[in-house]
JSON list of C-alpha atoms in Angstrom, two decimals:
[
{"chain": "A", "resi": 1, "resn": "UNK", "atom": "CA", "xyz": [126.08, 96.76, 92.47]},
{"chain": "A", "resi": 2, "resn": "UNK", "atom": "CA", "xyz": [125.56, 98.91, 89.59]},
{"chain": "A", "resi": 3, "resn": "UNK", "atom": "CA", "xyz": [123.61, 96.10, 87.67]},
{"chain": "A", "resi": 4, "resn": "UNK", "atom": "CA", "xyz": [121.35, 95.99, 90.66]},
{"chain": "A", "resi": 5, "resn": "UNK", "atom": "CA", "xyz": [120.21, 99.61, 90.02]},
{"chain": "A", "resi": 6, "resn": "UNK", "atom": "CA", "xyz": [119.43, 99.78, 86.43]},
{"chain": "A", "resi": 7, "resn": "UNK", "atom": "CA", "xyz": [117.20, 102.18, 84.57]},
{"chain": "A", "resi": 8, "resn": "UNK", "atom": "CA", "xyz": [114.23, 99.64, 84.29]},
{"chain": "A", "resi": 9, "resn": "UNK", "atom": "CA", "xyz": [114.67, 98.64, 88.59]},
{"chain": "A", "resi": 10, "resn": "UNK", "atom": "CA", "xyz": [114.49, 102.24, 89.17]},
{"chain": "A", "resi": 11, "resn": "UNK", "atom": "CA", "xyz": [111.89, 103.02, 86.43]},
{"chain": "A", "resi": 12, "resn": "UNK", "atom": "CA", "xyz": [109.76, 100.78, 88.39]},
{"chain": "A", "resi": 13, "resn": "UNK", "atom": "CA", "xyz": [110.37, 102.61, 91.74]},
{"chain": "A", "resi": 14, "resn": "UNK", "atom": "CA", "xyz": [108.04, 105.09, 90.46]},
{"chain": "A", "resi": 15, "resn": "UNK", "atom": "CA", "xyz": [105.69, 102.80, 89.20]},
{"chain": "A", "resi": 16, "resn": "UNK", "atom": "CA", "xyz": [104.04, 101.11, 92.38]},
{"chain": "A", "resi": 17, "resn": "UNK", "atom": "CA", "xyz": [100.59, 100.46, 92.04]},
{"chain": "A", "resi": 18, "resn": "UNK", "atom": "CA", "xyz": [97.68, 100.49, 94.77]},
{"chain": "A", "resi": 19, "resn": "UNK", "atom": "CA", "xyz": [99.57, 102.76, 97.14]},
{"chain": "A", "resi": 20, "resn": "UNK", "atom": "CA", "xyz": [96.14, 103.12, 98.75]},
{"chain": "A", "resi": 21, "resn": "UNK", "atom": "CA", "xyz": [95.48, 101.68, 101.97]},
{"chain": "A", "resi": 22, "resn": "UNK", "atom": "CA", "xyz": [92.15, 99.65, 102.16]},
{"chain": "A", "resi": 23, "resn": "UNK", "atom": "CA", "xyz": [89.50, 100.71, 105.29]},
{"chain": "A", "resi": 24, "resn": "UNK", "atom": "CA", "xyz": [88.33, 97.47, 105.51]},
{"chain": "A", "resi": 25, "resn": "UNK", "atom": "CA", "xyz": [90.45, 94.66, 104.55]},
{"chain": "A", "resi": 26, "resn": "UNK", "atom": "CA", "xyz": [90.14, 90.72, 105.06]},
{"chain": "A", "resi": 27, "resn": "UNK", "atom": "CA", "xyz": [93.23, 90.92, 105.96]},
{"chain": "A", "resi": 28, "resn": "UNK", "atom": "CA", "xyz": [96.43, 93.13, 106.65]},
{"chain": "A", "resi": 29, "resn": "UNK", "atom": "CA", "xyz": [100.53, 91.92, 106.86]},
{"chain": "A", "resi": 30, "resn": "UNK", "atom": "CA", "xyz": [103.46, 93.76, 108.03]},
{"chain": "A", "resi": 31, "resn": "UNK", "atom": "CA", "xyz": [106.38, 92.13, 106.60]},
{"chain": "A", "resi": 32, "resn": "UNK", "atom": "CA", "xyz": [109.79, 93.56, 107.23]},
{"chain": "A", "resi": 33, "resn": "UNK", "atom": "CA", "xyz": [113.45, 92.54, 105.82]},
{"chain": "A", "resi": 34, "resn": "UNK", "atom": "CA", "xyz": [115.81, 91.03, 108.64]},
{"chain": "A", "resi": 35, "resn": "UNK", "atom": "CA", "xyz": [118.83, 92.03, 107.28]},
{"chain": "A", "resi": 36, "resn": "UNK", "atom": "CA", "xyz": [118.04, 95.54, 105.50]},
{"chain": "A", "resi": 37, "resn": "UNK", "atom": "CA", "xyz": [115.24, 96.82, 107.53]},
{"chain": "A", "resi": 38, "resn": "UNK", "atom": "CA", "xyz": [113.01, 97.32, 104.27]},
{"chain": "A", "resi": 39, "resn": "UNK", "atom": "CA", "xyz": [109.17, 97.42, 104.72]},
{"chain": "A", "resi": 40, "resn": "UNK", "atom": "CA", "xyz": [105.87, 96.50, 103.00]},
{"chain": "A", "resi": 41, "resn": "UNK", "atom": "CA", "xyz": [102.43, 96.50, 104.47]},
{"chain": "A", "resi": 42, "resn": "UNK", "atom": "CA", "xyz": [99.40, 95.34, 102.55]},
{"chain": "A", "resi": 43, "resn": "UNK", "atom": "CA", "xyz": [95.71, 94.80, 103.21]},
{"chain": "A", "resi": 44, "resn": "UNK", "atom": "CA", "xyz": [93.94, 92.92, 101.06]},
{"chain": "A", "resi": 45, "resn": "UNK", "atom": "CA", "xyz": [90.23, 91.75, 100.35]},
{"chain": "A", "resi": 46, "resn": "UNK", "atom": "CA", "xyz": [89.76, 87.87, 99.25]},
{"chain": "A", "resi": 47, "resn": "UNK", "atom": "CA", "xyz": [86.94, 86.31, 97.42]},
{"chain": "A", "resi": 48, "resn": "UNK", "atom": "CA", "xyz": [86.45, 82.94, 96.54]},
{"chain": "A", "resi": 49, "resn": "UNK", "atom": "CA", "xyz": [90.63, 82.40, 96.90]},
{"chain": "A", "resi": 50, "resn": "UNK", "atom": "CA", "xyz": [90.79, 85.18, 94.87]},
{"chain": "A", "resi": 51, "resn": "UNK", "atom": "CA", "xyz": [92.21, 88.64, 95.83]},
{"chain": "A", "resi": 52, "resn": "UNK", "atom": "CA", "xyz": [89.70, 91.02, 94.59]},
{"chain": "A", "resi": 53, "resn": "UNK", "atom": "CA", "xyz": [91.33, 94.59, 96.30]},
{"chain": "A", "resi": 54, "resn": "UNK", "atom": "CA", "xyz": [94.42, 95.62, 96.85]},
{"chain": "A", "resi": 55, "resn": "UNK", "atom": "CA", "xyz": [96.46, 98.42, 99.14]},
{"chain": "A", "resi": 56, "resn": "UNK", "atom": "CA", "xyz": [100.40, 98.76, 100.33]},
{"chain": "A", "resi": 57, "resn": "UNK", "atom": "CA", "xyz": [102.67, 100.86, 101.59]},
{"chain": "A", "resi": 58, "resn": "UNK", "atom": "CA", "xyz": [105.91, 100.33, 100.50]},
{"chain": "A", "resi": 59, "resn": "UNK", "atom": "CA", "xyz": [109.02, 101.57, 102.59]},
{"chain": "A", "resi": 60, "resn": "UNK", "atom": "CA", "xyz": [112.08, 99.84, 100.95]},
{"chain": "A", "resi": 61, "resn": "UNK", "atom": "CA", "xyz": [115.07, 100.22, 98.91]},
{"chain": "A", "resi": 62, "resn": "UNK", "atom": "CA", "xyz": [115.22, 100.44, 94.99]},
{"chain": "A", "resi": 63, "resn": "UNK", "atom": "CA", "xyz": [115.21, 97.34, 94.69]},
{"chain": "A", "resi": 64, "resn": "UNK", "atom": "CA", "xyz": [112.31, 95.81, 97.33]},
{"chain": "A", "resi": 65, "resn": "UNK", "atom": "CA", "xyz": [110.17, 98.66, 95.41]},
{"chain": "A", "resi": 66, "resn": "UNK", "atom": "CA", "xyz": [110.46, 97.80, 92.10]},
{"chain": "A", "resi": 67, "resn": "UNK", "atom": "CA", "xyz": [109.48, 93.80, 93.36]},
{"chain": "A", "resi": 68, "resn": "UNK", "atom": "CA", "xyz": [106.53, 95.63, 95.08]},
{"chain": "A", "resi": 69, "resn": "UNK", "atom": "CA", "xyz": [105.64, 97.23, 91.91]},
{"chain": "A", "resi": 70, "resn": "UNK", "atom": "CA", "xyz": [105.90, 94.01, 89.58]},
{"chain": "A", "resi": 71, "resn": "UNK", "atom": "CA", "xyz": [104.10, 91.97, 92.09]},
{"chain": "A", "resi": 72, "resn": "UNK", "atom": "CA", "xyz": [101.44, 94.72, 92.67]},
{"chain": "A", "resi": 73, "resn": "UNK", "atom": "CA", "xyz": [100.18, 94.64, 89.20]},
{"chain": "A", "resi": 74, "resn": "UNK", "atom": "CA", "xyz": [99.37, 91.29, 89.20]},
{"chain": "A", "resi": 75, "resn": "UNK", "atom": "CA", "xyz": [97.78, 91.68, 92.44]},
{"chain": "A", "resi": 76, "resn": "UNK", "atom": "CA", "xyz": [94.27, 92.32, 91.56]},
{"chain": "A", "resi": 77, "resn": "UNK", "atom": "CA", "xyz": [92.64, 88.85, 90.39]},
{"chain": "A", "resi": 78, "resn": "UNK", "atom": "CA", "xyz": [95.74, 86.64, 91.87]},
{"chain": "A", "resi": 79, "resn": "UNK", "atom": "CA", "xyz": [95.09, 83.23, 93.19]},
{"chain": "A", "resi": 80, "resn": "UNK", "atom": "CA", "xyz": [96.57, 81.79, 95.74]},
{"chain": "A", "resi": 81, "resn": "UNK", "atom": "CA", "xyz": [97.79, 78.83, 93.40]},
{"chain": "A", "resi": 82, "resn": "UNK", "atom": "CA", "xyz": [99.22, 81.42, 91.24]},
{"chain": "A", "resi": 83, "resn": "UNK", "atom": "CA", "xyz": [100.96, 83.35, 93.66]},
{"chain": "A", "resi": 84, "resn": "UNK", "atom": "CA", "xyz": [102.48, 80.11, 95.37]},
{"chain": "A", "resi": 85, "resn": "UNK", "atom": "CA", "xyz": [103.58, 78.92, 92.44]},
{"chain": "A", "resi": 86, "resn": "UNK", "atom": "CA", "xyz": [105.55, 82.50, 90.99]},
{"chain": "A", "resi": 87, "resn": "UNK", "atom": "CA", "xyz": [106.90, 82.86, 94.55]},
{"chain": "A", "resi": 88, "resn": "UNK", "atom": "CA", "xyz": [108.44, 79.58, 93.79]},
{"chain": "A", "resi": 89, "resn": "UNK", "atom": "CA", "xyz": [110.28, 80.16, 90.66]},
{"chain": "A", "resi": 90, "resn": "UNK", "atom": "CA", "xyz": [111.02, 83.37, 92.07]},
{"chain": "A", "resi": 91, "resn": "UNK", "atom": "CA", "xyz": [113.16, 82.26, 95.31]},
{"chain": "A", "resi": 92, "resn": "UNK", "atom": "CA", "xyz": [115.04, 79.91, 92.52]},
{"chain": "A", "resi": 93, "resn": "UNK", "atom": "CA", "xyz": [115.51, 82.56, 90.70]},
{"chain": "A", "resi": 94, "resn": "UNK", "atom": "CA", "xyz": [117.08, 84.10, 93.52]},
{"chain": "A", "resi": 95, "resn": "UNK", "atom": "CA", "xyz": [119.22, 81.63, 94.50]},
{"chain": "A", "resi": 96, "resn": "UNK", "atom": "CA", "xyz": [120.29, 80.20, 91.14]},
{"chain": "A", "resi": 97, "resn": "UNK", "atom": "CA", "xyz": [119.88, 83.34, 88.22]},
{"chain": "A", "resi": 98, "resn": "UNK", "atom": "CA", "xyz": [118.30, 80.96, 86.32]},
{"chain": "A", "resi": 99, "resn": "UNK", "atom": "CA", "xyz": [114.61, 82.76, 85.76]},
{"chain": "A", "resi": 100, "resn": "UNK", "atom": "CA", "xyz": [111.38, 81.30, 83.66]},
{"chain": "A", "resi": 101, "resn": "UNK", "atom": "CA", "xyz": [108.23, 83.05, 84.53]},
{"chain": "A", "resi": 102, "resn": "UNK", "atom": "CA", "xyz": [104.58, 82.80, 82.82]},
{"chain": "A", "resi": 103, "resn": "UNK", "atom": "CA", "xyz": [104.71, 86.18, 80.33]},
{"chain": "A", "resi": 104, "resn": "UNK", "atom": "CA", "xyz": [102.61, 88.15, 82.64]},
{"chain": "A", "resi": 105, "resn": "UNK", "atom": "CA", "xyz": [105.62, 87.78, 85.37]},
{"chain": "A", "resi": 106, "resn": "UNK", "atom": "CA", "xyz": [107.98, 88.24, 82.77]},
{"chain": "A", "resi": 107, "resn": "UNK", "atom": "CA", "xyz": [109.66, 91.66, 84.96]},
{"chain": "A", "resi": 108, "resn": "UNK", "atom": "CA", "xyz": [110.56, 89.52, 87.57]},
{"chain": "A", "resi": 109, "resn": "UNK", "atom": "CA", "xyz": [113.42, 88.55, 85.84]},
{"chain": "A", "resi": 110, "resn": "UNK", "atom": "CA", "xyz": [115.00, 92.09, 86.08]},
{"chain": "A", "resi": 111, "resn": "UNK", "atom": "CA", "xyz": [115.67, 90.95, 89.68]},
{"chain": "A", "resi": 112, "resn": "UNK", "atom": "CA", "xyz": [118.11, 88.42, 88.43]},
{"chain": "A", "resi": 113, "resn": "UNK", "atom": "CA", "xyz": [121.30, 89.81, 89.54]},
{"chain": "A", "resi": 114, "resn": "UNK", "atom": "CA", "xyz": [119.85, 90.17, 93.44]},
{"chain": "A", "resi": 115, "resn": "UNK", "atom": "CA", "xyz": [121.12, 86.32, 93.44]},
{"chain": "A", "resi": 116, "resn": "UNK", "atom": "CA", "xyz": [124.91, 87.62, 93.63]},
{"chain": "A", "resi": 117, "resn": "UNK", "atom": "CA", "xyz": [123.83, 90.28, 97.12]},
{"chain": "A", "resi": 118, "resn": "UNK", "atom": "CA", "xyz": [122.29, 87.96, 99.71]},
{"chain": "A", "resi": 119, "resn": "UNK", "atom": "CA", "xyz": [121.81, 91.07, 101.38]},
{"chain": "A", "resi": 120, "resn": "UNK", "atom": "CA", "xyz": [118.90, 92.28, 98.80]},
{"chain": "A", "resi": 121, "resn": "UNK", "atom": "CA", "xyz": [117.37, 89.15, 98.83]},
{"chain": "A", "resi": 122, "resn": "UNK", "atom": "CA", "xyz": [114.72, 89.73, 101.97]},
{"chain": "A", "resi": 123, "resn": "UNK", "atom": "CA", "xyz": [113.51, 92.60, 100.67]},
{"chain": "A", "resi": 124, "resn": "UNK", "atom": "CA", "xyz": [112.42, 91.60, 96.96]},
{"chain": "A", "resi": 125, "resn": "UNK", "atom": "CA", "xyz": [111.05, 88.81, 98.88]},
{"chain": "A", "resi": 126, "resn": "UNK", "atom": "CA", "xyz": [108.63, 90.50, 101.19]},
{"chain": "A", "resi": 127, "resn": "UNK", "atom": "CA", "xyz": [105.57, 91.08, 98.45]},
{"chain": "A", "resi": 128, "resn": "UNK", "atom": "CA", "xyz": [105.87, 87.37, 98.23]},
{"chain": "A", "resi": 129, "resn": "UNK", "atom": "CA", "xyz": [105.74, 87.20, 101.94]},
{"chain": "A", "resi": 130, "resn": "UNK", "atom": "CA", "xyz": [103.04, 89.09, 102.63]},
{"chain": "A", "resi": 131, "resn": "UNK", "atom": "CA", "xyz": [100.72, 87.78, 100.01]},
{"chain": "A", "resi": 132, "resn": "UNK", "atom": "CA", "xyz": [101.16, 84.46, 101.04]},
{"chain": "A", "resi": 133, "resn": "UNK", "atom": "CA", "xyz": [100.69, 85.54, 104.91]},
{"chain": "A", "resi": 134, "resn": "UNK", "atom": "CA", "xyz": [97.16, 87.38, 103.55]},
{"chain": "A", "resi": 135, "resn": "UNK", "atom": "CA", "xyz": [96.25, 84.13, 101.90]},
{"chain": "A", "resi": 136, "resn": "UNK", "atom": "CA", "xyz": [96.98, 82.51, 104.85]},
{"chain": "A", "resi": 137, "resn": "UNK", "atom": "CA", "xyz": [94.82, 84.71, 107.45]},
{"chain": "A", "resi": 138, "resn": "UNK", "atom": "CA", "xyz": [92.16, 85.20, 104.80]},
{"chain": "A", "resi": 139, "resn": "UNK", "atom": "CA", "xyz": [91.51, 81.52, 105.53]},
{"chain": "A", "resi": 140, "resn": "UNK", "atom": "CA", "xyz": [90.30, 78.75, 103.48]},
{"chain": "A", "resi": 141, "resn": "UNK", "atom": "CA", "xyz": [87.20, 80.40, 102.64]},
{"chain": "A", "resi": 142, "resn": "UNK", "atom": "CA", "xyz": [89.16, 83.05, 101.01]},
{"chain": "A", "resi": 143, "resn": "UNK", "atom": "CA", "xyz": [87.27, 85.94, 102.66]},
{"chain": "A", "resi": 144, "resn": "UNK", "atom": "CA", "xyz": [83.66, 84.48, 101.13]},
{"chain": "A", "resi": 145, "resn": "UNK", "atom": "CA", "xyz": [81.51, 85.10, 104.62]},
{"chain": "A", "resi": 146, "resn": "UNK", "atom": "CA", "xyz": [78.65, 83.02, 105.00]}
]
């Protein structure tokens, strides 16, 4: 487990961004872990497909933090094209070890060794989760009203 918790996971712990809440979101998602019990609620304001405000609360362990954090600064300006594709390579990294992310991703690959604990897995999956899930409810339009 020890590789798990390295200095740069738990550097990151530290480092979540938008820990703010937003008053009046497009959209809001509760996602939480199965199998650890982990946490992370967003809300999230969409524009034209594009997320253009950001807010979580983040109730996990080490390791479903330091995902929120890499996944939360990228947040601002993410499309949902984007994000589909990154949560792709991601759940192969996951499952395989094997990681290649755009540069600006390029922390996700910390989370490498979560492949060998099943257990950790749901929980550095849930920012994934829950952006797709706001992408979903924000709704074709994106959040653009009429």
């Amino acid at each position: 487990m020890t590789e798990l918790y390295n200095t740069d996971i738990l550097r990151l712990t530290t480092q979540i961004p938008h820990l703010t809440r937003l008053e009046a979101p497009d959209a809001t998602v509760v996602k939480t872990s199965r199998v650890c019990g982990s946490r992370l609620s967003a809300d999230a304001c969409v524009q034209n497909g594009v997320i253009t405000a950001f807010g979580q609360e983040v109730k996990a362990c080490a390791l479903g933090q330091a995902a929120a954090a890499i996944v939360g600064e990228q947040a601002l300006g993410l499309g949902e094209a984007e994000l589909r594709s990154v949560a792709e390579q991601f759940r192969h990294m996951i499952k395989t070890g094997e990681a290649t992310f755009p540069e600006k991703w390029q922390k996700l690959s910390l989370l490498a060794p979560v492949k060998d604990h099943p257990g950790r897995q749901g929980s550095v999956m849930l920012p994934f989760e829950v952006l797709e899930q706001i992408f979903l409810d924000a709704g074709p339009s994106g959040g653009l009203s009429a």
